[in-house]
Coordinates of C-alpha atoms in Angstrom, one line a residue:
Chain A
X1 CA 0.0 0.0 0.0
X2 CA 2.7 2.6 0.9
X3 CA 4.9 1.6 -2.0
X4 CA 1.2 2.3 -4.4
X5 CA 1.1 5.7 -2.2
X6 CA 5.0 6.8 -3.1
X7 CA 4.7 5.7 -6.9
X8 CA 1.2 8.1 -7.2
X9 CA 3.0 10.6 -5.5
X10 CA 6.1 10.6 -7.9
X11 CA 4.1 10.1 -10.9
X12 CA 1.7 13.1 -9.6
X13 CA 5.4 15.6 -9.1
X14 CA 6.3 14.3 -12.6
X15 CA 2.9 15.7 -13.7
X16 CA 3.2 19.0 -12.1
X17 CA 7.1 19.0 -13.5
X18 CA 5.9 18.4 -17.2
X19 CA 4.8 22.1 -18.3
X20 CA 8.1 23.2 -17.4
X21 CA 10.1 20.3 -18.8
X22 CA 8.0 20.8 -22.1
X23 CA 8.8 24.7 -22.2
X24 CA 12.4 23.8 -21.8
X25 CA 12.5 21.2 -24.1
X26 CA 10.6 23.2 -26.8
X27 CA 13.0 26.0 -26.7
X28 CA 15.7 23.5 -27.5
X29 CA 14.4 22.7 -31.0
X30 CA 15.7 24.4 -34.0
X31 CA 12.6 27.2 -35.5
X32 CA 10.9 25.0 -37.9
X33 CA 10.4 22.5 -35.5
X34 CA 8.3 25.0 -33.0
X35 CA 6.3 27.0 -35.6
X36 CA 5.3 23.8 -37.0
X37 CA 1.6 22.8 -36.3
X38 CA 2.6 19.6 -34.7
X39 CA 2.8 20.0 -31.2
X40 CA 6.5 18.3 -30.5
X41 CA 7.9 17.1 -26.5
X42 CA 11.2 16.1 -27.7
X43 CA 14.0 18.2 -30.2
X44 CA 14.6 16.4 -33.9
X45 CA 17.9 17.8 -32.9
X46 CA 18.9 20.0 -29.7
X47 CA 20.4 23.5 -30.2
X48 CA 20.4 27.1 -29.5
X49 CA 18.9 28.3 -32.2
X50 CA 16.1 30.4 -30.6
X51 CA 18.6 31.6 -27.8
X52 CA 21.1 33.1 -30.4
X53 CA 18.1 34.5 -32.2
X54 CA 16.7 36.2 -29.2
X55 CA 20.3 37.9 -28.6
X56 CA 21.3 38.6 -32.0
X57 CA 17.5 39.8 -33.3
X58 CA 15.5 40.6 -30.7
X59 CA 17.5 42.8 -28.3
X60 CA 14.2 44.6 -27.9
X61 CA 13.6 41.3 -25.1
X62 CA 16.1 42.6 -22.9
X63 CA 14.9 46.4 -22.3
X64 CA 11.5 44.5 -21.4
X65 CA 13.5 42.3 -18.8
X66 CA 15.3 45.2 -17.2
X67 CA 11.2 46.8 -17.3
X68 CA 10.7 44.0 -14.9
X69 CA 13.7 43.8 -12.9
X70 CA 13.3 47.5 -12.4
X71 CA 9.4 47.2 -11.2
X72 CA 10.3 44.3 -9.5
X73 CA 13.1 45.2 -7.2
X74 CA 11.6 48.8 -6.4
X75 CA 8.8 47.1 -4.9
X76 CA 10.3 44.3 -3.1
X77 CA 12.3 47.5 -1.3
X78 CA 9.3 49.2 0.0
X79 CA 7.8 46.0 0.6
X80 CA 11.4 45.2 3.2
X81 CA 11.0 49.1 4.3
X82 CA 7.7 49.4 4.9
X83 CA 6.6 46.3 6.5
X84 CA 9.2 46.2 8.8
X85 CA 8.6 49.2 10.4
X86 CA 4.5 48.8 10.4
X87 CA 4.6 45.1 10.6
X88 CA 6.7 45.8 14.3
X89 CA 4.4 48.0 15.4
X90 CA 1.1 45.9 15.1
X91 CA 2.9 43.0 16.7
X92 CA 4.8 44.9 20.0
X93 CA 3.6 48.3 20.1
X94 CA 0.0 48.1 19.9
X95 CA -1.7 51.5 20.3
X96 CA -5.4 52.1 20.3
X97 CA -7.2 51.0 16.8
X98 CA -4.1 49.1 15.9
X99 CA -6.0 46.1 15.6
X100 CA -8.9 47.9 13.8
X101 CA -6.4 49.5 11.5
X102 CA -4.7 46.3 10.8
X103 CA -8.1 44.1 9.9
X104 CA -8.1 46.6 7.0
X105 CA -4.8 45.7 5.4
X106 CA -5.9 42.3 5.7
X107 CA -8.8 42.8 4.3
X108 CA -7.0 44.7 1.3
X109 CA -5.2 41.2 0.5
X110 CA -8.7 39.4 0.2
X111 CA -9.6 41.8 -3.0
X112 CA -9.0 40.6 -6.4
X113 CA -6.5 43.7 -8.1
X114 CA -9.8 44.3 -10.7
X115 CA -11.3 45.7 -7.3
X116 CA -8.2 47.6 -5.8
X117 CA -8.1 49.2 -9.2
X118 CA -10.6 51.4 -8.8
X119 CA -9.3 52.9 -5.6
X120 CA -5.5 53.1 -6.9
X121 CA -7.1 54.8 -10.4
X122 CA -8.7 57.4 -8.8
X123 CA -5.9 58.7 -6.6
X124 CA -3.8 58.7 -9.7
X125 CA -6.3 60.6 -11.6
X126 CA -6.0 63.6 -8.6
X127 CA -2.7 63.4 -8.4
X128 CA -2.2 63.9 -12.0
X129 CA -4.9 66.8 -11.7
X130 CA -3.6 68.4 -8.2
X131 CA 0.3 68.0 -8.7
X132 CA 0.7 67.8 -12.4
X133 CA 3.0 64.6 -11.7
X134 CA 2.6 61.8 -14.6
X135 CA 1.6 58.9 -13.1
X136 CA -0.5 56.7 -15.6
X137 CA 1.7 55.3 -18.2
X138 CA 4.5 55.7 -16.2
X139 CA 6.0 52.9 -14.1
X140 CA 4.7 54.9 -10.9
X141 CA 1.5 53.3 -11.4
X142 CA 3.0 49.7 -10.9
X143 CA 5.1 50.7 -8.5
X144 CA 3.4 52.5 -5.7
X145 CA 0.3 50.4 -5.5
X146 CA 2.9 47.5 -5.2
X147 CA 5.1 49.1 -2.8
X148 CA 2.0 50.0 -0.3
X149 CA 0.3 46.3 -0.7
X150 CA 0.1 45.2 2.6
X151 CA 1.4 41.8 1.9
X152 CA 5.0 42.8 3.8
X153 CA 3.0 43.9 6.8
X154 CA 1.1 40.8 7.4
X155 CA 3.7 38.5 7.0
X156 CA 6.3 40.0 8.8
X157 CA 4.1 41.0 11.5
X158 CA 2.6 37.0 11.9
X159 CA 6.3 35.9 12.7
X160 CA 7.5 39.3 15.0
X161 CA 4.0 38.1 17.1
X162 CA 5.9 34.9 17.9
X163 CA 9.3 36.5 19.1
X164 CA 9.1 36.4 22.8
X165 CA 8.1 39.9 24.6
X166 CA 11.0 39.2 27.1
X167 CA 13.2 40.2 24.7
X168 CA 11.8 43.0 24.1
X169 CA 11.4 43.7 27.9
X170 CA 14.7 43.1 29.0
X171 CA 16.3 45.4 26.0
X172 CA 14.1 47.9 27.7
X173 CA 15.5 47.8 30.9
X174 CA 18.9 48.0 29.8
X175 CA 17.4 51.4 28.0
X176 CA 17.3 50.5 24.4
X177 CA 14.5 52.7 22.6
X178 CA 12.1 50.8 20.2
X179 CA 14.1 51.7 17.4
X180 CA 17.2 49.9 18.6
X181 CA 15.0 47.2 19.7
X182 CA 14.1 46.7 16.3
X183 CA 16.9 47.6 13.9
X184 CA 19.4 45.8 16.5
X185 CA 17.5 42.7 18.1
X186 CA 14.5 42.2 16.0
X187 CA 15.9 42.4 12.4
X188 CA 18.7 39.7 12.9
X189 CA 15.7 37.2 13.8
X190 CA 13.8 37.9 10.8
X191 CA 15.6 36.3 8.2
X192 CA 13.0 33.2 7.3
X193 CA 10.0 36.0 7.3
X194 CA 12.4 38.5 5.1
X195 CA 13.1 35.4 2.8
X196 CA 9.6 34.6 2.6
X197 CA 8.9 38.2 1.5
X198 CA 11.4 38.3 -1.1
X199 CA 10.6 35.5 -2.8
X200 CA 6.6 35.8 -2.6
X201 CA 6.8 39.5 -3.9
X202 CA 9.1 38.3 -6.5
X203 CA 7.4 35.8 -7.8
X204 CA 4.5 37.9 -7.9
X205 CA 5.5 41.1 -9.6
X206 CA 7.9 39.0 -11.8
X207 CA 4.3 38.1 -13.1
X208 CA 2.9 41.4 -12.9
X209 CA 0.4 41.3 -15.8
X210 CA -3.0 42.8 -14.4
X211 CA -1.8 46.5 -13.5
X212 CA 0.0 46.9 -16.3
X213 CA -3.2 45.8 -18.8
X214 CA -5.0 48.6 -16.8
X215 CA -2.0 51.5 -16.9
X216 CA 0.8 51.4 -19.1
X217 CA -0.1 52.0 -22.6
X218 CA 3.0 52.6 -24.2
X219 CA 4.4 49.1 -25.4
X220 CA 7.8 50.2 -24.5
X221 CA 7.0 50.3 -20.8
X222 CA 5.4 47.0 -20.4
X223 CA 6.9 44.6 -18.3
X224 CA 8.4 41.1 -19.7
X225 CA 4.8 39.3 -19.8
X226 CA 3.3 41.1 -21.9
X227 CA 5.9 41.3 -24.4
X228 CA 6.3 38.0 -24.6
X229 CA 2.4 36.8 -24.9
X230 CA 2.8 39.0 -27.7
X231 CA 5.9 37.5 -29.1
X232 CA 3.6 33.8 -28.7
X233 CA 1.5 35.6 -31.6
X234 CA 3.9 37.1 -33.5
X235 CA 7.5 35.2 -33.4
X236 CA 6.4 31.9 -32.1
X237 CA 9.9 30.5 -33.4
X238 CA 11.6 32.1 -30.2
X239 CA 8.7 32.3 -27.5
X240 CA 9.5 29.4 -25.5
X241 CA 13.4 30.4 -25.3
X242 CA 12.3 33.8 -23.8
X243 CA 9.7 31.9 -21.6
X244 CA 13.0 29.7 -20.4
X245 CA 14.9 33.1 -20.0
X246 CA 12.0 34.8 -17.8
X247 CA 11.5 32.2 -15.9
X248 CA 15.2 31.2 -14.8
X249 CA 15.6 34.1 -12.4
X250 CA 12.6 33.1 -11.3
X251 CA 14.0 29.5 -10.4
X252 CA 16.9 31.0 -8.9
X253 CA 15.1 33.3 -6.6
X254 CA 13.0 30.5 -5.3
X255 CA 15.4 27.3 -4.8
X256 CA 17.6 29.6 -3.1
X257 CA 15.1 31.0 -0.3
X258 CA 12.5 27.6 -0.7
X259 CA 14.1 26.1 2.5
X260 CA 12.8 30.0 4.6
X261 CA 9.4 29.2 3.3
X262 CA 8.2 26.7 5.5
X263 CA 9.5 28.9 8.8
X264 CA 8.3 32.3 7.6
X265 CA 4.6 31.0 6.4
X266 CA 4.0 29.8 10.5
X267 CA 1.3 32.2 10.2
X268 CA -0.9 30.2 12.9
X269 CA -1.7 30.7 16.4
X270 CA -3.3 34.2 15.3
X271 CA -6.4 33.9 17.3
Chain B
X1 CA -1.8 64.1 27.5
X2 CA 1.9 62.7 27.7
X3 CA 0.4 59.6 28.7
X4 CA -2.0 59.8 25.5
X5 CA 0.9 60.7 22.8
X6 CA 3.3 57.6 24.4
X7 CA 0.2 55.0 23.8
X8 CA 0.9 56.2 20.3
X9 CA 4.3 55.7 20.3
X10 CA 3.7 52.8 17.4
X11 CA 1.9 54.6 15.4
X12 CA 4.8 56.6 14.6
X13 CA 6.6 52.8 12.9
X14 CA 2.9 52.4 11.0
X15 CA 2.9 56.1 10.1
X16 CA 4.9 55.4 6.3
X17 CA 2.8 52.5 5.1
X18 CA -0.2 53.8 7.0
X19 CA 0.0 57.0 4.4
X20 CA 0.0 55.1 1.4
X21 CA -2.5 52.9 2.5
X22 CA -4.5 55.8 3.6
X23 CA -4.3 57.5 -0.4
X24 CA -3.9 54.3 -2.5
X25 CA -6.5 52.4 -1.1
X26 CA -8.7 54.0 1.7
X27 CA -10.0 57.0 0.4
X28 CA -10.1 56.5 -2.7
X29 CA -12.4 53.9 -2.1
X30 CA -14.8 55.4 -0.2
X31 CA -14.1 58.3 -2.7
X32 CA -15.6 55.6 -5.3
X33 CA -18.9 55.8 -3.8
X34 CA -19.8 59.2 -5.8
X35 CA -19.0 57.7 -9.1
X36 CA -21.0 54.6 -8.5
X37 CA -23.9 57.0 -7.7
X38 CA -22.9 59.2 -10.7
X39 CA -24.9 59.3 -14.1
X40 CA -20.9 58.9 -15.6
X41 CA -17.6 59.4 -14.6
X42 CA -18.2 62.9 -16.4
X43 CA -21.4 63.6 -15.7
X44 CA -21.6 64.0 -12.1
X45 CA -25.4 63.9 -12.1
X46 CA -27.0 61.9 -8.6
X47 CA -28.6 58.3 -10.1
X48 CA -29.6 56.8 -6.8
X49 CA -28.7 52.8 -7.5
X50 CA -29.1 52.9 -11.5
X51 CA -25.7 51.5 -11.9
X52 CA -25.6 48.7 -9.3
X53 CA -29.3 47.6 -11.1
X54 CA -27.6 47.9 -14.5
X55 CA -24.7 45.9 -13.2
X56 CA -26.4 43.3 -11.7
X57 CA -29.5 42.7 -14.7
X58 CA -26.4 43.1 -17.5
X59 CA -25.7 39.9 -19.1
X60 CA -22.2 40.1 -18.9
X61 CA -21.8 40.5 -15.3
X62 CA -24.4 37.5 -14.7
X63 CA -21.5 35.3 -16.7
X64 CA -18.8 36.8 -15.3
X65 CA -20.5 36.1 -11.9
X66 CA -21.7 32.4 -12.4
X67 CA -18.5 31.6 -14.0
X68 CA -16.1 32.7 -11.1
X69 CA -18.7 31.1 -8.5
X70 CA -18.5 27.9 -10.7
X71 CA -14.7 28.3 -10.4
X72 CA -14.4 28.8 -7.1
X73 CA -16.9 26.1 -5.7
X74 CA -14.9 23.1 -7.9
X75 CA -11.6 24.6 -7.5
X76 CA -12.0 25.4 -3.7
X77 CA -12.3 22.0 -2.0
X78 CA -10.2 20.4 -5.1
X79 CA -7.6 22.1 -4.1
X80 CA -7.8 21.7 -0.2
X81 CA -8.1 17.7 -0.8
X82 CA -5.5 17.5 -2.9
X83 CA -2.7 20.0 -1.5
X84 CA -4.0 17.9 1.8
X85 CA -3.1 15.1 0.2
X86 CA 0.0 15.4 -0.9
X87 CA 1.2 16.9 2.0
X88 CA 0.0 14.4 4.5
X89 CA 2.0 11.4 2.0
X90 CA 5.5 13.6 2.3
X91 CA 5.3 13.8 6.0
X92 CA 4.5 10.1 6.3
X93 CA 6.1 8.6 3.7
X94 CA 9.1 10.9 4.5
X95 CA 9.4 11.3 0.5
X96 CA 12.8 13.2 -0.9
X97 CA 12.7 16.7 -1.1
X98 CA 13.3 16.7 -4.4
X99 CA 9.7 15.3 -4.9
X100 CA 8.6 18.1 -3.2
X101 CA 10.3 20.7 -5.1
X102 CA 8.6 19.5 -8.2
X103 CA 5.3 20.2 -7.1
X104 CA 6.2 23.3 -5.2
X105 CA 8.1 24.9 -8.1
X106 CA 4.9 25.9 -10.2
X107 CA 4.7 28.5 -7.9
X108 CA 7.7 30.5 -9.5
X109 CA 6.4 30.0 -13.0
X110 CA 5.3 33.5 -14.7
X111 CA 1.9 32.8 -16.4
X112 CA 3.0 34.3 -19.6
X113 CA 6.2 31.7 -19.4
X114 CA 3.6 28.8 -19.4
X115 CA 0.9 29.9 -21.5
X116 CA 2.6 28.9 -24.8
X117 CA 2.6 25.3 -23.0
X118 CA -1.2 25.4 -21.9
X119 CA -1.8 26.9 -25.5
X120 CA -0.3 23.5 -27.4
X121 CA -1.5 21.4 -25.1
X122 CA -5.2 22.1 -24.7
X123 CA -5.9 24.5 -27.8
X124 CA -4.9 22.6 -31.1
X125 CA -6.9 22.1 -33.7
X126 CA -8.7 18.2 -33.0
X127 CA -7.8 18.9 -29.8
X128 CA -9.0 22.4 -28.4
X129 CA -10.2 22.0 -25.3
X130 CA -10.2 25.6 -24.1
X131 CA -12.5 26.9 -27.2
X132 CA -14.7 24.2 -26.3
X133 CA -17.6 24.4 -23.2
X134 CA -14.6 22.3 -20.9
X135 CA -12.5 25.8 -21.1
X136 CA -13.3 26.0 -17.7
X137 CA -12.2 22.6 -17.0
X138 CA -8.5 23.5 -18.0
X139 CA -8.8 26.5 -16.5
X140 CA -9.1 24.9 -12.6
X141 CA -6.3 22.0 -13.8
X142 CA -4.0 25.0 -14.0
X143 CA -5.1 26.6 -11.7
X144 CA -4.6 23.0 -9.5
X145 CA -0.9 23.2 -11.1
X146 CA -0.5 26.6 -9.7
X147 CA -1.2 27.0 -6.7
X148 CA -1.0 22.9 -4.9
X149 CA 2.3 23.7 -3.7
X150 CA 1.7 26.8 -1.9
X151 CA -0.7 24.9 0.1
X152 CA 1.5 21.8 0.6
X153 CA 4.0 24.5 2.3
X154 CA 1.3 25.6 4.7
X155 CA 0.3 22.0 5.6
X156 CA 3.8 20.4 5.9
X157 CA 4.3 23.2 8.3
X158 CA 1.3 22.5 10.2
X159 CA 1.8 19.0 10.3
X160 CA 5.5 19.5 11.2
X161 CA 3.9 20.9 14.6
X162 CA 1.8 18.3 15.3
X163 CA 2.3 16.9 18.8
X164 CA 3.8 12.9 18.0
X165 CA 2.5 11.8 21.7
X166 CA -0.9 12.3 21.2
X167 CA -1.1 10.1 17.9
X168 CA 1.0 7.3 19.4
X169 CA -1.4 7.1 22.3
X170 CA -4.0 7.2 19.8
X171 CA -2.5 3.8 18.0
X172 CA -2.1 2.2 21.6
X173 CA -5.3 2.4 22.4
X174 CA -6.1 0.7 19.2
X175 CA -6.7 3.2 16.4
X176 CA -6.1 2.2 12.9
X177 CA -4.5 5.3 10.5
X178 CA -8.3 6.0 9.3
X179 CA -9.3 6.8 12.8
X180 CA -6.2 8.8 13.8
X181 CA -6.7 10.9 10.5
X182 CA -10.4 12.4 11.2
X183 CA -10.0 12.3 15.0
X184 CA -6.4 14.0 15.6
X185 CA -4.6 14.7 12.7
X186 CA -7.5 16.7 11.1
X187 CA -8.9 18.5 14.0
X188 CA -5.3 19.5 15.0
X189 CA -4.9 21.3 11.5
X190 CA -8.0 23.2 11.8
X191 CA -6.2 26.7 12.0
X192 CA -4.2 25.3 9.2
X193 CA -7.1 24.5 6.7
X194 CA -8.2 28.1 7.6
X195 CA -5.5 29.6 7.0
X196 CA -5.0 27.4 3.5
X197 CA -8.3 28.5 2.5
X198 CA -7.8 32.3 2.8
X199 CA -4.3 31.9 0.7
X200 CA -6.6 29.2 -1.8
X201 CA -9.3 32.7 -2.3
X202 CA -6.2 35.2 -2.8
X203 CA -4.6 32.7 -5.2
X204 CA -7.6 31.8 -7.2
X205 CA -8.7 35.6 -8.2
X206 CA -5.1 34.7 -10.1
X207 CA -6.1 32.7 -12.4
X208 CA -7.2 35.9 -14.3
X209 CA -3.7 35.9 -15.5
X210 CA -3.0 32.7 -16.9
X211 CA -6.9 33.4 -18.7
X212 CA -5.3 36.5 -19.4
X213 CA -2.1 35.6 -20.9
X214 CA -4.2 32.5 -23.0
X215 CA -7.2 34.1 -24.5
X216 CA -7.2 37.8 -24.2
X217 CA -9.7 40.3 -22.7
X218 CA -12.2 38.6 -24.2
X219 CA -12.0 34.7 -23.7
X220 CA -14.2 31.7 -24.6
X221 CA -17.3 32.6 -22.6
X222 CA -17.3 29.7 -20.7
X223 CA -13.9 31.1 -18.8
X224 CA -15.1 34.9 -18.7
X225 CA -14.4 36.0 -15.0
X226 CA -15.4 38.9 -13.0
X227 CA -11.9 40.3 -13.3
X228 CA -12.5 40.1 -17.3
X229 CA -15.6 42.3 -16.5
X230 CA -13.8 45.1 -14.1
X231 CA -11.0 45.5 -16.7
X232 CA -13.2 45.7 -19.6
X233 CA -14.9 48.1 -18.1
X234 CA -12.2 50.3 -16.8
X235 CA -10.5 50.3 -20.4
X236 CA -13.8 51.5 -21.5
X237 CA -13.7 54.5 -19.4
X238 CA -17.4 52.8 -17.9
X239 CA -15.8 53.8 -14.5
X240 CA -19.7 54.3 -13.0
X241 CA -20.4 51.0 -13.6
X242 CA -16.7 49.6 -12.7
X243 CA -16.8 51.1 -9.1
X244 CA -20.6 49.7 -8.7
X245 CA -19.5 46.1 -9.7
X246 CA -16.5 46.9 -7.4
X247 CA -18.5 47.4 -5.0
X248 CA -20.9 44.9 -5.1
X249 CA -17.7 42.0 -5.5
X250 CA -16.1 43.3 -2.6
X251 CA -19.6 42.8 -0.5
X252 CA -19.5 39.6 -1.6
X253 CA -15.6 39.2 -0.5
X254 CA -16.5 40.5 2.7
X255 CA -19.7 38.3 3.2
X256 CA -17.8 34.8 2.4
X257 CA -14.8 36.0 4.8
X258 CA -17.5 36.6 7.4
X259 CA -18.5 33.2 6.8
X260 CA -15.1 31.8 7.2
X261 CA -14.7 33.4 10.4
X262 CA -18.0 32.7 11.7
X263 CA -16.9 28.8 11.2
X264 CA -13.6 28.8 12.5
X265 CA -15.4 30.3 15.9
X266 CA -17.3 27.5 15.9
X267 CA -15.4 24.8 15.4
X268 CA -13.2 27.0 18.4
X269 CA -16.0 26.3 20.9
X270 CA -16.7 23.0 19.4
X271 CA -12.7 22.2 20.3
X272 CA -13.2 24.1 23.7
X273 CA -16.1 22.1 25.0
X274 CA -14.4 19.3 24.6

């Protein structure tokens, strides 16, 4: 019975492997091969052919990579910034309507983006009309909504709640101030919950699709995954080499942190 | 008054995200409110609740509406069962990591990077599942792909808590693995579940991408979601009837989370009287 139980399991791991391993493999095959109508798992004969294409013709790829990296990374950093600082203060430093205040940010992760759209739009729209500061079409638009998401908060906050307040208390008595509390006794401990955040805002604003349908209209500005759903329709012959591209940092990013996962998503005991 | 600033002493650590929160998301949405009452966008005239009736009688939203409840009420417990699952066979079976990775790594996967895969595999001609009326079908098998090892995470940590004394008393006094399941293993991952299924209703408004990213802003009709809707209408500039169907999704949020809550308090005093 076990032995049936491991073999499902494997065979189930191979499934979930298989989109992956057929990207991959697809961008291995020389052009004709992919445009073909045939749809083809293994290469007639393995080569580079789409990779040196993409380099050679299609340096255009890379300014939409560095589109993403940019969005990606300037989020993640307000995400670190941010939630630290907030994420402490709901979990140690409670003041009156903290726990009010922070139901609300939960309840902002619940929404679908469609829904926070309409809120981020119209602050845009008065900016733009108050300030005169360019905010649609502009990377602004991705950024700040992602940078304010309070994703960072939450999870951060979940794992400060389980660092003992004796800590806390005895830094107090030797007459650290809540600053040096954090930035010197708190910040060391959060590696697992920083990982976490890294890799869970990465791997969603790698993806970033939905914001960017709604605000960037200039096809320059978009990040990678629209340019290359586009590139699916028009240059089919080097798609799955730029899918293999976009999602390799992606792979890095996440193998390398996977093993902070499991600590920093202890979200229980939040009763 | 001293006394009153120092209980705000935290405040001061929320004060940057609380600011952004405050004008991205906060007022603004209350903000909304006017142009859901508003004849248009531009025509600030009052209309009482013409656009939430317009909204809710269209045709479009109806679709968009049963389609996402259809998704949601297969995909929901699919997932839970199966992320279950698979997690309860690793900690038992004490299956390589490697394993694991392979179902966890989906996770990382950028929709657009995978949508030329879910293209040739379920949209060739003599084989073209998602023009067909089992779009849907595909849709909650990737959506399966997805998001399975996010959960598995969540329950391996759970059961990696799990006190071992209480299950081996369980198997002196007799208890074959069936019983131990529904009587301690499952009870003592309650908070778990909960917390799986809040995660499982942030993850599935995703899906919208990989739709997204396969068919366009206008998809097979059988896979046209409520986030289809809301974007259509915001590229439209229909903003008065965007913020009503805004409004009337996040009602609906906000009722099942209720729910959610209401259940888990239960099940709390259930545990407690015991």
């Amino acid at each position: 019975m076990k032995r049936i139980v491991y073999i499902f399991v494997v065979l189930i791991s191979l499934m979930f492997l298989f989109p992956i391993a057929f990207t991959v493999a697809n961008s291995l095959m020389p052009y004709g091969q992919v445009i073909s109508n045939k749809v083809n798992f293994i290469p007639n004969q393995v080569n580079l052919q789409q990779y040196y294409s993409i380099v050679i013709n299609k340096t255009e790829y890379f300014k939409f990579f560095l589109n993403s990296v940019k969005i990606t990374s300037l989020i993640i950093l307000g995400q670190i910034l941010l939630g630290i600082l907030a994420a402490f203060a709901f979990a140690k430093m409670k003041f009156p309507g903290s726990d009010i205040l922070f139901m609300g940010y939960i309840f902002l992760l619940l929404l679908p983006y469609q829904v926070v759209l309409v809120p981020n739009f119209l602050f845009f729209d008065k900016v733009e009309t108050l300030f005169n500061i360019k905010i649609f079409d502009t990377h602004l638009a991705l950024i700040l909504p992602g940078m304010f998401y309070s994703f960072g908060v939450f999870i951060l906050r979940q794992f400060i709640r389980g660092i003992p307040d004796e800590i806390i208390e005895a830094a107090k008595i030797d007459g650290a101030g809540y600053a040096t509390i954090l930035f010197r006794i708190i910040l060391p401990m959060l590696k697992p919950a920083l990982f976490t955040l890294v890799i869970l805002t990465f791997i969603d604003n790698w993806n970033l699709i939905d914001q960017a349908v709604a605000f960037i209209e200039t096809p320059e500005k978009m990040p990678l995954s629209v340019f290359l759903n586009d590139i699916y329709d028009g240059d089919k012959g080097v798609f799955f080499a730029g899918a293999v591209l976009y999602i390799i940092p992606a792979i890095l990013i996440f193998t390398k942190g996977e093993k902070y996962l499991k600590e920093g998503l202890i979200l229980g005991g939040d009763k | 008054m001293f006394n009153k600033l120092k209980e705000y002493k935290g405040f001061k650590f929320v004060l940057p995200s609380f600011i952004g929160f405050l004008l991205l998301y906060i007022v603004p949405f209350f903000g909304g409110f006017k142009v859901s009452f508003s004849k248009t966008a531009f025509n600030k005239g009052f209309v009482g609740f013409a656009n939430y009736l317009y909204v809710l009688d269209s045709s479009a939203f109806q679709l968009a509406a049963k389609n996402t409840a259809l998704f949601m009420i297969i995909a929901f417990p699919l997932i839970i069962v199966l992320s279950f699952f698979l997690a309860l066979c690793i900690y038992e079976l004490n299956i390589p990591k490697m394993i694991k990775l392979f179902i966890v790594i989906p996770i990382a996967i950028p929709s657009a990077a995978v949508a030329g895969f879910f293209k040739r595999a379920f949209g060739v001609t003599g084989w073209n599942l998602l023009d067909s009326e089992y779009a849907l079908f595909v849709v909650i098998l990737i959506f399966l792909w997805k998001n399975t090892g996010y959960n598995l995470i969540i329950y391996l940590a759970g059961m990696s808590q799990i006190n071992k004394s209480a299950i081996e008393a369980a198997s002196i006094d007799g208890a074959n693995y069936l019983e131990k399941l529904r009587y301690i293993i499952i009870p003592l991952l309650t908070p778990t579940t909960v917390i799986v299924g809040i995660i499982t209703i942030i993850n599935s408004f995703k899906v919208f991408k990989d739709i997204l990213m396969i068919q366009g802003r206008y998809p097979n009709p059988k896979i046209y979601m409520l986030q289809h809707y809301l974007t259509n209408k915001y590229l439209s500039l229909k903003y008065h009837h965007l913020t009503a169907a805004a409004y009337i999704f996040t009602l609906v949020i906000l009722a099942i989370v209720f729910l959610f809550l209401l259940m888990d308090r239960k099940y709390a005093k259930k545990v407690g009287e015991k």
